[in-house]
PDB file of C-alpha atoms and ligand atoms in Angstrom:
ATOM      1  CA  MET A 654      17.797-126.167  44.004  1.00 93.00           C
ATOM      2  CA  TYR A 655      19.321-123.217  45.828  1.00 97.00           C
ATOM      3  CA  ASP A 656      16.920-120.707  44.309  1.00 98.00           C
ATOM      4  CA  LEU A 657      17.318-117.375  46.122  1.00 98.00           C
ATOM      5  CA  THR A 658      14.736-115.452  44.109  1.00 98.00           C
ATOM      6  CA  GLY A 659      12.992-112.903  46.329  1.00 97.00           C
ATOM      7  CA  ARG A 660      15.686-112.975  49.020  1.00 98.00           C
ATOM      8  CA  VAL A 661      17.601-109.866  50.038  1.00 98.00           C
ATOM      9  CA  ALA A 662      21.244-110.412  50.976  1.00 98.00           C
ATOM     10  CA  LEU A 663      23.789-108.137  52.637  1.00 99.00           C
ATOM     11  CA  VAL A 664      27.460-108.999  52.086  1.00 99.00           C
ATOM     12  CA  THR A 665      30.005-106.999  54.066  1.00 99.00           C
ATOM     13  CA  GLY A 666      33.416-106.112  52.638  1.00 98.00           C
ATOM     14  CA  ALA A 667      32.133-107.043  49.178  1.00 98.00           C
ATOM     15  CA  GLY A 668      33.942-104.338  47.238  1.00 98.00           C
ATOM     16  CA  GLN A 669      36.651-106.797  46.195  1.00 97.00           C
ATOM     17  CA  GLY A 670      38.107-110.253  46.746  1.00 97.00           C
ATOM     18  CA  VAL A 671      36.136-112.954  48.492  1.00 98.00           C
ATOM     19  CA  GLY A 672      33.162-110.723  49.286  1.00 98.00           C
ATOM     20  CA  ALA A 673      32.701-109.722  45.644  1.00 98.00           C
ATOM     21  CA  GLY A 674      32.711-113.414  44.708  1.00 98.00           C
ATOM     22  CA  ILE A 675      30.058-114.130  47.331  1.00 98.00           C
ATOM     23  CA  ALA A 676      27.916-111.256  46.025  1.00 98.00           C
ATOM     24  CA  ARG A 677      28.235-112.621  42.465  1.00 98.00           C
ATOM     25  CA  ALA A 678      27.178-116.106  43.521  1.00 98.00           C
ATOM     26  CA  LEU A 679      24.157-114.898  45.514  1.00 98.00           C
ATOM     27  CA  ALA A 680      23.016-112.632  42.669  1.00 98.00           C
ATOM     28  CA  ALA A 681      23.399-115.489  40.165  1.00 98.00           C
ATOM     29  CA  GLN A 682      20.928-117.518  42.246  1.00 98.00           C
ATOM     30  CA  GLY A 683      18.405-114.659  42.155  1.00 98.00           C
ATOM     31  CA  ALA A 684      19.045-112.738  45.380  1.00 98.00           C
ATOM     32  CA  ALA A 685      18.988-108.947  45.473  1.00 98.00           C
ATOM     33  CA  VAL A 686      22.302-107.913  47.003  1.00 98.00           C
ATOM     34  CA  ALA A 687      23.351-105.019  49.210  1.00 98.00           C
ATOM     35  CA  VAL A 688      27.089-104.612  48.665  1.00 98.00           C
ATOM     36  CA  ASN A 689      28.790-103.232  51.739  1.00 98.00           C
ATOM     37  CA  ASP A 690      32.323-101.896  51.881  1.00 98.00           C
ATOM     38  CA  LEU A 691      34.237 -99.305  53.829  1.00 98.00           C
ATOM     39  CA  GLU A 692      35.371 -97.945  50.461  1.00 98.00           C
ATOM     40  CA  ALA A 693      32.318 -96.604  48.593  1.00 98.00           C
ATOM     41  CA  ALA A 694      34.054 -96.740  45.199  1.00 98.00           C
ATOM     42  CA  ARG A 695      34.738-100.465  45.616  1.00 98.00           C
ATOM     43  CA  ALA A 696      31.127-101.152  46.580  1.00 98.00           C
ATOM     44  CA  ASP A 697      29.986 -99.167  43.530  1.00 98.00           C
ATOM     45  CA  ALA A 698      32.246-101.211  41.238  1.00 98.00           C
ATOM     46  CA  THR A 699      30.843-104.510  42.523  1.00 98.00           C
ATOM     47  CA  VAL A 700      27.287-103.195  42.159  1.00 98.00           C
ATOM     48  CA  ALA A 701      27.972-102.065  38.575  1.00 98.00           C
ATOM     49  CA  ALA A 702      29.263-105.555  37.693  1.00 98.00           C
ATOM     50  CA  LEU A 703      26.194-107.210  39.230  1.00 98.00           C
ATOM     51  CA  VAL A 704      23.707-104.834  37.619  1.00 98.00           C
ATOM     52  CA  ALA A 705      25.386-105.484  34.252  1.00 98.00           C
ATOM     53  CA  THR A 706      24.309-109.131  34.597  1.00 97.00           C
ATOM     54  CA  GLY A 707      20.706-108.095  35.241  1.00 98.00           C
ATOM     55  CA  ALA A 708      20.867-108.549  39.016  1.00 98.00           C
ATOM     56  CA  ALA A 709      19.341-106.209  41.589  1.00 98.00           C
ATOM     57  CA  ALA A 710      22.082-104.668  43.699  1.00 98.00           C
ATOM     58  CA  VAL A 711      22.776-101.512  45.691  1.00 98.00           C
ATOM     59  CA  ALA A 712      25.878-100.148  47.345  1.00 98.00           C
ATOM     60  CA  ALA A 713      25.791-100.027  51.139  1.00 98.00           C
ATOM     61  CA  PRO A 714      28.969 -98.202  52.091  1.00 98.00           C
ATOM     62  CA  PHE A 715      29.525 -98.156  55.847  1.00 98.00           C
ATOM     63  CA  ASP A 716      32.056 -99.174  58.464  1.00 98.00           C
ATOM     64  CA  VAL A 717      30.872-102.380  60.155  1.00 98.00           C
ATOM     65  CA  THR A 718      32.688-101.374  63.347  1.00 98.00           C
ATOM     66  CA  ASP A 719      30.425 -98.317  63.710  1.00 98.00           C
ATOM     67  CA  ARG A 720      27.208 -99.590  65.280  1.00 98.00           C
ATOM     68  CA  ASP A 721      25.086 -96.576  64.352  1.00 98.00           C
ATOM     69  CA  ALA A 722      26.386 -96.613  60.782  1.00 98.00           C
ATOM     70  CA  VAL A 723      25.520-100.323  60.534  1.00 98.00           C
ATOM     71  CA  ARG A 724      21.920 -99.690  61.655  1.00 98.00           C
ATOM     72  CA  ALA A 725      21.513 -96.756  59.258  1.00 98.00           C
ATOM     73  CA  GLY A 726      23.203 -98.592  56.387  1.00 98.00           C
ATOM     74  CA  VAL A 727      21.022-101.686  56.791  1.00 98.00           C
ATOM     75  CA  ALA A 728      17.873 -99.540  56.889  1.00 98.00           C
ATOM     76  CA  ALA A 729      18.915 -97.655  53.738  1.00 98.00           C
ATOM     77  CA  ALA A 730      19.723-100.875  51.884  1.00 98.00           C
ATOM     78  CA  GLU A 731      16.399-102.430  52.889  1.00 98.00           C
ATOM     79  CA  ALA A 732      14.558 -99.348  51.632  1.00 98.00           C
ATOM     80  CA  ALA A 733      16.463 -99.354  48.332  1.00 98.00           C
ATOM     81  CA  LEU A 734      15.919-103.069  47.732  1.00 97.00           C
ATOM     82  CA  ARG A 735      12.323-102.902  49.018  1.00 93.00           C
ATOM     83  CA  GLY A 736      12.674-105.763  51.447  1.00 97.00           C
ATOM     84  CA  PRO A 737      14.276-106.758  54.725  1.00 98.00           C
ATOM     85  CA  VAL A 738      17.632-108.509  54.872  1.00 98.00           C
ATOM     86  CA  ASP A 739      17.050-112.285  54.832  1.00 98.00           C
ATOM     87  CA  ILE A 740      20.692-113.240  54.329  1.00 98.00           C
ATOM     88  CA  LEU A 741      23.725-111.720  56.030  1.00 99.00           C
ATOM     89  CA  VAL A 742      27.268-112.674  55.087  1.00 99.00           C
ATOM     90  CA  ASN A 743      29.827-111.217  57.493  1.00 99.00           C
ATOM     91  CA  ASN A 744      32.839-111.201  55.204  1.00 98.00           C
ATOM     92  CA  ALA A 745      34.716-107.985  56.146  1.00 98.00           C
ATOM     93  CA  GLY A 746      37.592-109.245  58.264  1.00 98.00           C
ATOM     94  CA  VAL A 747      40.902-107.876  57.048  1.00 96.00           C
ATOM     95  CA  PRO A 748      41.613-104.522  58.702  1.00 95.00           C
ATOM     96  CA  VAL A 749      43.046-101.827  56.473  1.00 94.00           C
ATOM     97  CA  GLY A 750      46.848-102.136  56.585  1.00 91.00           C
ATOM     98  CA  MET A 751      46.882-105.552  58.242  1.00 94.00           C
ATOM     99  CA  THR A 752      50.426-106.504  59.229  1.00 92.00           C
ATOM    100  CA  MET A 753      52.078-109.784  60.165  1.00 95.00           C
ATOM    101  CA  SER A 754      54.256-109.879  63.223  1.00 96.00           C
ATOM    102  CA  PRO A 755      55.222-112.438  65.880  1.00 97.00           C
ATOM    103  CA  PHE A 756      53.103-112.064  69.013  1.00 97.00           C
ATOM    104  CA  ARG A 757      56.091-111.104  71.176  1.00 97.00           C
ATOM    105  CA  THR A 758      56.582-107.935  69.136  1.00 96.00           C
ATOM    106  CA  PHE A 759      52.952-107.146  68.333  1.00 96.00           C
ATOM    107  CA  GLY A 760      51.927-104.392  70.739  1.00 93.00           C
ATOM    108  CA  PRO A 761      48.430-103.768  72.129  1.00 95.00           C
ATOM    109  CA  ALA A 762      47.982-100.526  70.177  1.00 93.00           C
ATOM    110  CA  ASP A 763      47.168-102.693  67.133  1.00 92.00           C
ATOM    111  CA  TRP A 764      45.036-105.377  68.783  1.00 96.00           C
ATOM    112  CA  SER A 765      41.670-103.692  68.977  1.00 96.00           C
ATOM    113  CA  ARG A 766      41.169-103.114  65.271  1.00 96.00           C
ATOM    114  CA  TYR A 767      41.231-106.870  64.632  1.00 98.00           C
ATOM    115  CA  VAL A 768      38.747-107.591  67.403  1.00 98.00           C
ATOM    116  CA  ASP A 769      36.635-104.537  66.550  1.00 98.00           C
ATOM    117  CA  LEU A 770      36.294-105.725  62.961  1.00 98.00           C
ATOM    118  CA  ASN A 771      35.968-109.486  63.269  1.00 98.00           C
ATOM    119  CA  LEU A 772      34.125-109.859  66.578  1.00 98.00           C
ATOM    120  CA  TYR A 773      32.268-106.614  67.261  1.00 98.00           C
ATOM    121  CA  GLY A 774      31.732-105.662  63.596  1.00 98.00           C
ATOM    122  CA  SER A 775      30.147-109.034  62.901  1.00 99.00           C
ATOM    123  CA  ALA A 776      28.098-108.765  66.104  1.00 99.00           C
ATOM    124  CA  HIS A 777      26.785-105.311  65.123  1.00 99.00           C
ATOM    125  CA  CYS A 778      25.665-106.614  61.725  1.00 99.00           C
ATOM    126  CA  MET A 779      24.017-109.678  63.269  1.00 99.00           C
ATOM    127  CA  GLN A 780      22.097-107.587  65.790  1.00 98.00           C
ATOM    128  CA  ALA A 781      20.940-105.227  63.040  1.00 98.00           C
ATOM    129  CA  VAL A 782      19.145-108.050  61.203  1.00 98.00           C
ATOM    130  CA  LEU A 783      18.371-110.797  63.721  1.00 98.00           C
ATOM    131  CA  ASP A 784      15.167-109.389  65.208  1.00 98.00           C
ATOM    132  CA  GLY A 785      13.659-109.109  61.734  1.00 98.00           C
ATOM    133  CA  MET A 786      14.782-112.596  60.728  1.00 98.00           C
ATOM    134  CA  CYS A 787      13.418-114.153  63.902  1.00 98.00           C
ATOM    135  CA  GLY A 788      10.152-112.224  63.587  1.00 98.00           C
ATOM    136  CA  ARG A 789       9.651-113.489  60.039  1.00 98.00           C
ATOM    137  CA  GLY A 790      10.714-117.038  60.940  1.00 98.00           C
ATOM    138  CA  TRP A 791      13.467-117.277  58.304  1.00 98.00           C
ATOM    139  CA  GLY A 792      17.027-116.068  58.094  1.00 98.00           C
ATOM    140  CA  ARG A 793      20.533-117.120  57.142  1.00 99.00           C
ATOM    141  CA  ILE A 794      23.797-115.799  58.516  1.00 99.00           C
ATOM    142  CA  VAL A 795      27.200-116.905  57.255  1.00 99.00           C
ATOM    143  CA  GLN A 796      30.341-115.803  59.015  1.00 99.00           C
ATOM    144  CA  ILE A 797      33.562-115.811  57.021  1.00 99.00           C
ATOM    145  CA  SER A 798      36.464-116.867  59.184  1.00 98.00           C
ATOM    146  CA  SER A 799      39.882-118.389  58.684  1.00 98.00           C
ATOM    147  CA  GLY A 800      41.595-121.621  59.597  1.00 98.00           C
ATOM    148  CA  ALA A 801      43.716-119.337  61.793  1.00 98.00           C
ATOM    149  CA  GLY A 802      40.654-119.004  64.038  1.00 98.00           C
ATOM    150  CA  HIS A 803      41.151-122.530  65.346  1.00 98.00           C
ATOM    151  CA  THR A 804      44.595-123.671  64.149  1.00 97.00           C
ATOM    152  CA  GLY A 805      47.887-122.185  65.301  1.00 97.00           C
ATOM    153  CA  THR A 806      50.380-120.924  62.724  1.00 95.00           C
ATOM    154  CA  ARG A 807      53.818-119.287  62.722  1.00 95.00           C
ATOM    155  CA  LEU A 808      52.691-116.642  60.251  1.00 95.00           C
ATOM    156  CA  GLY A 809      52.565-113.746  62.728  1.00 97.00           C
ATOM    157  CA  ILE A 810      48.788-113.437  62.731  1.00 97.00           C
ATOM    158  CA  SER A 811      48.015-114.347  66.351  1.00 98.00           C
ATOM    159  CA  ILE A 812      45.618-111.490  67.166  1.00 98.00           C
ATOM    160  CA  TYR A 813      43.883-111.827  63.796  1.00 98.00           C
ATOM    161  CA  GLY A 814      43.483-115.546  64.540  1.00 98.00           C
ATOM    162  CA  ALA A 815      42.203-114.799  68.029  1.00 98.00           C
ATOM    163  CA  SER A 816      39.625-112.362  66.628  1.00 98.00           C
ATOM    164  CA  LYS A 817      38.463-115.047  64.182  1.00 98.00           C
ATOM    165  CA  GLY A 818      38.326-117.594  67.010  1.00 98.00           C
ATOM    166  CA  GLY A 819      36.216-115.144  68.987  1.00 98.00           C
ATOM    167  CA  VAL A 820      33.619-114.737  66.280  1.00 98.00           C
ATOM    168  CA  GLU A 821      33.536-118.499  65.646  1.00 98.00           C
ATOM    169  CA  GLY A 822      32.549-118.857  69.319  1.00 98.00           C
ATOM    170  CA  LEU A 823      29.890-116.149  68.973  1.00 98.00           C
ATOM    171  CA  VAL A 824      28.358-117.961  65.996  1.00 98.00           C
ATOM    172  CA  ARG A 825      27.976-121.212  67.972  1.00 98.00           C
ATOM    173  CA  HIS A 826      26.032-119.459  70.726  1.00 98.00           C
ATOM    174  CA  VAL A 827      23.858-117.303  68.470  1.00 99.00           C
ATOM    175  CA  ALA A 828      23.015-120.341  66.335  1.00 99.00           C
ATOM    176  CA  GLN A 829      21.665-122.156  69.390  1.00 98.00           C
ATOM    177  CA  GLU A 830      19.650-119.143  70.524  1.00 98.00           C
ATOM    178  CA  VAL A 831      17.851-118.588  67.197  1.00 98.00           C
ATOM    179  CA  ALA A 832      17.562-122.148  65.895  1.00 98.00           C
ATOM    180  CA  ARG A 833      13.858-122.399  66.762  1.00 98.00           C
ATOM    181  CA  ASP A 834      13.157-119.153  64.881  1.00 98.00           C
ATOM    182  CA  GLY A 835      14.085-120.527  61.465  1.00 98.00           C
ATOM    183  CA  VAL A 836      17.436-118.757  61.436  1.00 99.00           C
ATOM    184  CA  THR A 837      20.683-120.631  60.774  1.00 99.00           C
ATOM    185  CA  VAL A 838      24.132-119.280  61.596  1.00 99.00           C
ATOM    186  CA  ASN A 839      27.285-120.978  60.312  1.00 99.00           C
ATOM    187  CA  THR A 840      30.952-120.207  59.829  1.00 99.00           C
ATOM    188  CA  LEU A 841      33.063-120.866  56.745  1.00 98.00           C
ATOM    189  CA  ALA A 842      36.727-120.956  57.756  1.00 98.00           C
ATOM    190  CA  LEU A 843      38.833-120.297  54.678  1.00 98.00           C
ATOM    191  CA  GLY A 844      42.287-121.461  53.800  1.00 97.00           C
ATOM    192  CA  LEU A 845      44.713-119.284  51.873  1.00 95.00           C
ATOM    193  CA  MET A 846      43.007-117.546  48.957  1.00 96.00           C
ATOM    194  CA  SER A 847      44.576-116.600  45.652  1.00 93.00           C
ATOM    195  CA  PRO A 848      45.149-112.853  45.254  1.00 83.00           C
ATOM    196  CA  GLN A 849      44.074-113.290  41.619  1.00 67.00           C
ATOM    197  CA  PRO A 850      40.384-112.361  41.619  1.00 60.00           C
ATOM    198  CA  ASP A 851      39.415-114.036  38.363  1.00 53.00           C
ATOM    199  CA  GLY A 852      40.730-117.545  38.921  1.00 51.00           C
ATOM    200  CA  PRO A 853      43.207-119.448  36.765  1.00 49.00           C
ATOM    201  CA  ASP A 854      44.525-117.866  33.605  1.00 49.00           C
ATOM    202  CA  GLY A 855      42.000-115.046  33.628  1.00 52.00           C
ATOM    203  CA  PRO A 856      42.654-111.629  32.128  1.00 49.00           C
ATOM    204  CA  ASP A 857      44.728-110.586  35.129  1.00 52.00           C
ATOM    205  CA  GLY A 858      47.337-113.228  34.373  1.00 54.00           C
ATOM    206  CA  PRO A 859      48.348-116.718  35.408  1.00 54.00           C
ATOM    207  CA  ASP A 860      46.866-118.071  38.613  1.00 60.00           C
ATOM    208  CA  GLU A 861      49.878-117.724  40.934  1.00 60.00           C
ATOM    209  CA  PRO A 862      52.581-115.589  39.290  1.00 67.00           C
ATOM    210  CA  ASP A 863      54.363-115.158  42.634  1.00 80.00           C
ATOM    211  CA  PRO A 864      56.784-118.072  43.241  1.00 82.00           C
ATOM    212  CA  ALA A 865      56.058-118.030  46.991  1.00 82.00           C
ATOM    213  CA  LEU A 866      52.340-118.427  46.303  1.00 85.00           C
ATOM    214  CA  THR A 867      53.023-121.160  43.749  1.00 87.00           C
ATOM    215  CA  SER A 868      54.926-123.018  46.446  1.00 87.00           C
ATOM    216  CA  LEU A 869      52.087-122.545  48.946  1.00 87.00           C
ATOM    217  CA  ALA A 870      49.551-123.682  46.359  1.00 91.00           C
ATOM    218  CA  ARG A 871      51.506-126.919  45.841  1.00 92.00           C
ATOM    219  CA  GLN A 872      51.120-127.703  49.552  1.00 92.00           C
ATOM    220  CA  VAL A 873      47.319-127.616  49.264  1.00 96.00           C
ATOM    221  CA  PRO A 874      46.038-131.150  48.574  1.00 97.00           C
ATOM    222  CA  VAL A 875      43.887-130.042  45.624  1.00 96.00           C
ATOM    223  CA  GLY A 876      46.930-128.205  44.238  1.00 96.00           C
ATOM    224  CA  ARG A 877      45.747-124.622  44.197  1.00 96.00           C
ATOM    225  CA  LEU A 878      44.736-121.715  46.407  1.00 96.00           C
ATOM    226  CA  GLY A 879      41.114-120.753  46.961  1.00 97.00           C
ATOM    227  CA  ARG A 880      39.101-118.492  44.697  1.00 97.00           C
ATOM    228  CA  PRO A 881      36.218-116.173  45.531  1.00 97.00           C
ATOM    229  CA  ASP A 882      33.857-118.344  43.502  1.00 97.00           C
ATOM    230  CA  ASP A 883      34.751-121.385  45.672  1.00 98.00           C
ATOM    231  CA  VAL A 884      33.482-119.445  48.655  1.00 98.00           C
ATOM    232  CA  GLY A 885      30.457-118.104  46.800  1.00 98.00           C
ATOM    233  CA  ALA A 886      29.303-121.633  45.971  1.00 98.00           C
ATOM    234  CA  ALA A 887      29.543-122.751  49.600  1.00 98.00           C
ATOM    235  CA  VAL A 888      27.675-119.649  50.776  1.00 99.00           C
ATOM    236  CA  VAL A 889      24.875-120.295  48.278  1.00 98.00           C
ATOM    237  CA  TYR A 890      24.319-123.703  49.843  1.00 98.00           C
ATOM    238  CA  LEU A 891      24.410-122.410  53.423  1.00 99.00           C
ATOM    239  CA  VAL A 892      21.846-119.653  52.756  1.00 98.00           C
ATOM    240  CA  SER A 893      19.457-121.856  50.801  1.00 98.00           C
ATOM    241  CA  ASP A 894      16.191-123.343  52.007  1.00 98.00           C
ATOM    242  CA  GLU A 895      17.841-126.722  51.499  1.00 98.00           C
ATOM    243  CA  ALA A 896      20.405-126.032  54.243  1.00 98.00           C
ATOM    244  CA  ALA A 897      17.775-125.628  56.994  1.00 98.00           C
ATOM    245  CA  TRP A 898      19.293-128.468  59.056  1.00 98.00           C
ATOM    246  CA  MET A 899      22.822-127.049  59.015  1.00 98.00           C
ATOM    247  CA  THR A 900      23.482-124.603  61.832  1.00 98.00           C
ATOM    248  CA  GLY A 901      26.097-123.715  64.419  1.00 98.00           C
ATOM    249  CA  GLN A 902      28.886-125.295  62.378  1.00 98.00           C
ATOM    250  CA  THR A 903      32.404-124.166  61.586  1.00 98.00           C
ATOM    251  CA  ILE A 904      33.202-125.576  58.165  1.00 98.00           C
ATOM    252  CA  ASP A 905      36.764-125.560  56.835  1.00 98.00           C
ATOM    253  CA  LEU A 906      36.928-124.594  53.151  1.00 98.00           C
ATOM    254  CA  ASN A 907      40.571-124.977  52.245  1.00 98.00           C
ATOM    255  CA  GLY A 908      41.227-127.449  49.442  1.00 98.00           C
ATOM    256  CA  GLY A 909      41.874-130.168  52.011  1.00 98.00           C
ATOM    257  CA  ALA A 910      44.675-128.290  53.782  1.00 96.00           C
ATOM    258  CA  THR A 911      43.342-129.570  57.116  1.00 94.00           C
ATOM    259  CA  THR A 912      41.142-132.626  57.416  1.00 93.00           C
TER     260      THR A 912
HETATM  261  N1  NAD B1411      42.567-113.736  51.548  1.00 58.70           N
HETATM  262  C1  NAD B1411      42.829-114.844  52.254  1.00 58.70           C
HETATM  263  O1  NAD B1411      43.803-115.574  51.985  1.00 58.70           O
HETATM  264  C2  NAD B1411      41.897-115.226  53.383  1.00 58.70           C
HETATM  265  C3  NAD B1411      42.163-116.418  54.092  1.00 58.70           C
HETATM  266  C4  NAD B1411      41.320-116.792  55.119  1.00 58.70           C
HETATM  267  C5  NAD B1411      40.233-115.998  55.442  1.00 58.70           C
HETATM  268  N2  NAD B1411      40.001-114.851  54.766  1.00 58.70           N
HETATM  269  C6  NAD B1411      38.856-114.020  55.144  1.00 58.70           C
HETATM  270  O2  NAD B1411      38.056-113.767  53.999  1.00 58.70           O
HETATM  271  C7  NAD B1411      37.413-112.484  54.158  1.00 58.70           C
HETATM  272  C8  NAD B1411      37.668-111.640  52.925  1.00 58.70           C
HETATM  273  O3  NAD B1411      39.056-111.525  52.733  1.00 58.70           O
HETATM  274  P1  NAD B1411      39.679-110.834  51.424  1.00 58.70           P
HETATM  275  O4  NAD B1411      41.017-111.438  51.248  1.00 58.70           O
HETATM  276  O5  NAD B1411      38.703-110.865  50.317  1.00 58.70           O
HETATM  277  O6  NAD B1411      39.870-109.340  51.961  1.00 58.70           O
HETATM  278  P2  NAD B1411      40.166-107.994  51.159  1.00 58.70           P
HETATM  279  O7  NAD B1411      41.020-107.172  52.059  1.00 58.70           O
HETATM  280  O8  NAD B1411      40.649-108.281  49.770  1.00 58.70           O
HETATM  281  O9  NAD B1411      38.726-107.313  51.011  1.00 58.70           O
HETATM  282  C9  NAD B1411      37.982-107.020  52.151  1.00 58.70           C
HETATM  283  C10 NAD B1411      37.141-105.769  51.922  1.00 58.70           C
HETATM  284  O10 NAD B1411      36.616-105.437  53.213  1.00 58.70           O
HETATM  285  C11 NAD B1411      36.578-104.037  53.307  1.00 58.70           C
HETATM  286  N3  NAD B1411      36.582-103.642  54.712  1.00 58.70           N
HETATM  287  C12 NAD B1411      37.633-103.603  55.549  1.00 58.70           C
HETATM  288  N4  NAD B1411      37.262-103.115  56.740  1.00 58.70           N
HETATM  289  C13 NAD B1411      35.927-102.848  56.659  1.00 58.70           C
HETATM  290  C14 NAD B1411      34.980-102.292  57.542  1.00 58.70           C
HETATM  291  N5  NAD B1411      35.341-101.914  58.783  1.00 58.70           N
HETATM  292  N6  NAD B1411      33.701-102.162  57.141  1.00 58.70           N
HETATM  293  C15 NAD B1411      33.328-102.518  55.877  1.00 58.70           C
HETATM  294  N7  NAD B1411      34.206-103.036  54.977  1.00 58.70           N
HETATM  295  C16 NAD B1411      35.488-103.178  55.365  1.00 58.70           C
HETATM  296  C17 NAD B1411      37.810-103.556  52.570  1.00 58.70           C
HETATM  297  O11 NAD B1411      37.643-102.201  52.137  1.00 58.70           O
HETATM  298  C18 NAD B1411      37.912-104.550  51.422  1.00 58.70           C
HETATM  299  O12 NAD B1411      37.320-104.055  50.237  1.00 58.70           O
HETATM  300  C19 NAD B1411      37.957-111.895  55.453  1.00 58.70           C
HETATM  301  O13 NAD B1411      37.047-112.148  56.513  1.00 58.70           O
HETATM  302  C20 NAD B1411      39.242-112.653  55.668  1.00 58.70           C
HETATM  303  O14 NAD B1411      39.623-112.675  57.032  1.00 58.70           O
HETATM  304  C21 NAD B1411      40.804-114.432  53.739  1.00 58.70           C
END
């Protein structure tokens, strides 16, 4: 099950964190992976780790908010991997230097970069690959969102949450429009992820060395924060042949934090 041999995947923001975990999971199932990131060095590092496992992978460094760069970057990745993108994972969603601030003091000068990245950046990537997917009669798009896209918090992330809510709405409409073309489009809305990239007790130390994070982890019903590999496993299912009947959904992946 979940064999992705012969599929070409593009994962945005995959130079670190959740996106790198998604790239690892897709490659482990046999997909060739184009690793996008704004930071070329990060994309290169993820590619090197994938290639070391025997996977096919290329770096695709571009800014997803730049529509022309997205088109050119997708074309270059498709040429390098000798095949069109069958699987798109829109993971880039944390703007560089993201800050937390109550809405009353969060001025409009900072709003657009959240919406540009999460709504328009995802839309640019979808439009770069959707014609090809529909023409071939098969495609999979997974949008990475956050519980903050549909649940209010007091964390000072209102515009970030609104940008995630916006793209969740886009996914529902696009999924309906392309459902008859063999293309599924779903959203995974994540709960709080561990900043430790290698999971519990890996070489970078104990799972949650920060007391504040330990406290947050205890509030999660399964007793820990999320890990990139948790997300990778869910993405593998959503992009598989087996998930053909799953589309247009927003799925919370959060250790049971909301049910
Ligand atoms: N970390 C969490 O607790 C958490 C919780 C809920 C949802 N999410 C979502 O998960 C996704 C990944 O989060 P993360 O914590 O791994 O983020 P991260 O900041 O660790 O990594 C994201 C990567 O995206 C890249 N990036 C940023 N802007 C880009 C752009 N314009 N074009 C291309 N690449 C760009 C960055 O260079 C970075 O390498 C995001 O969509 C985020 O909103 C994260």
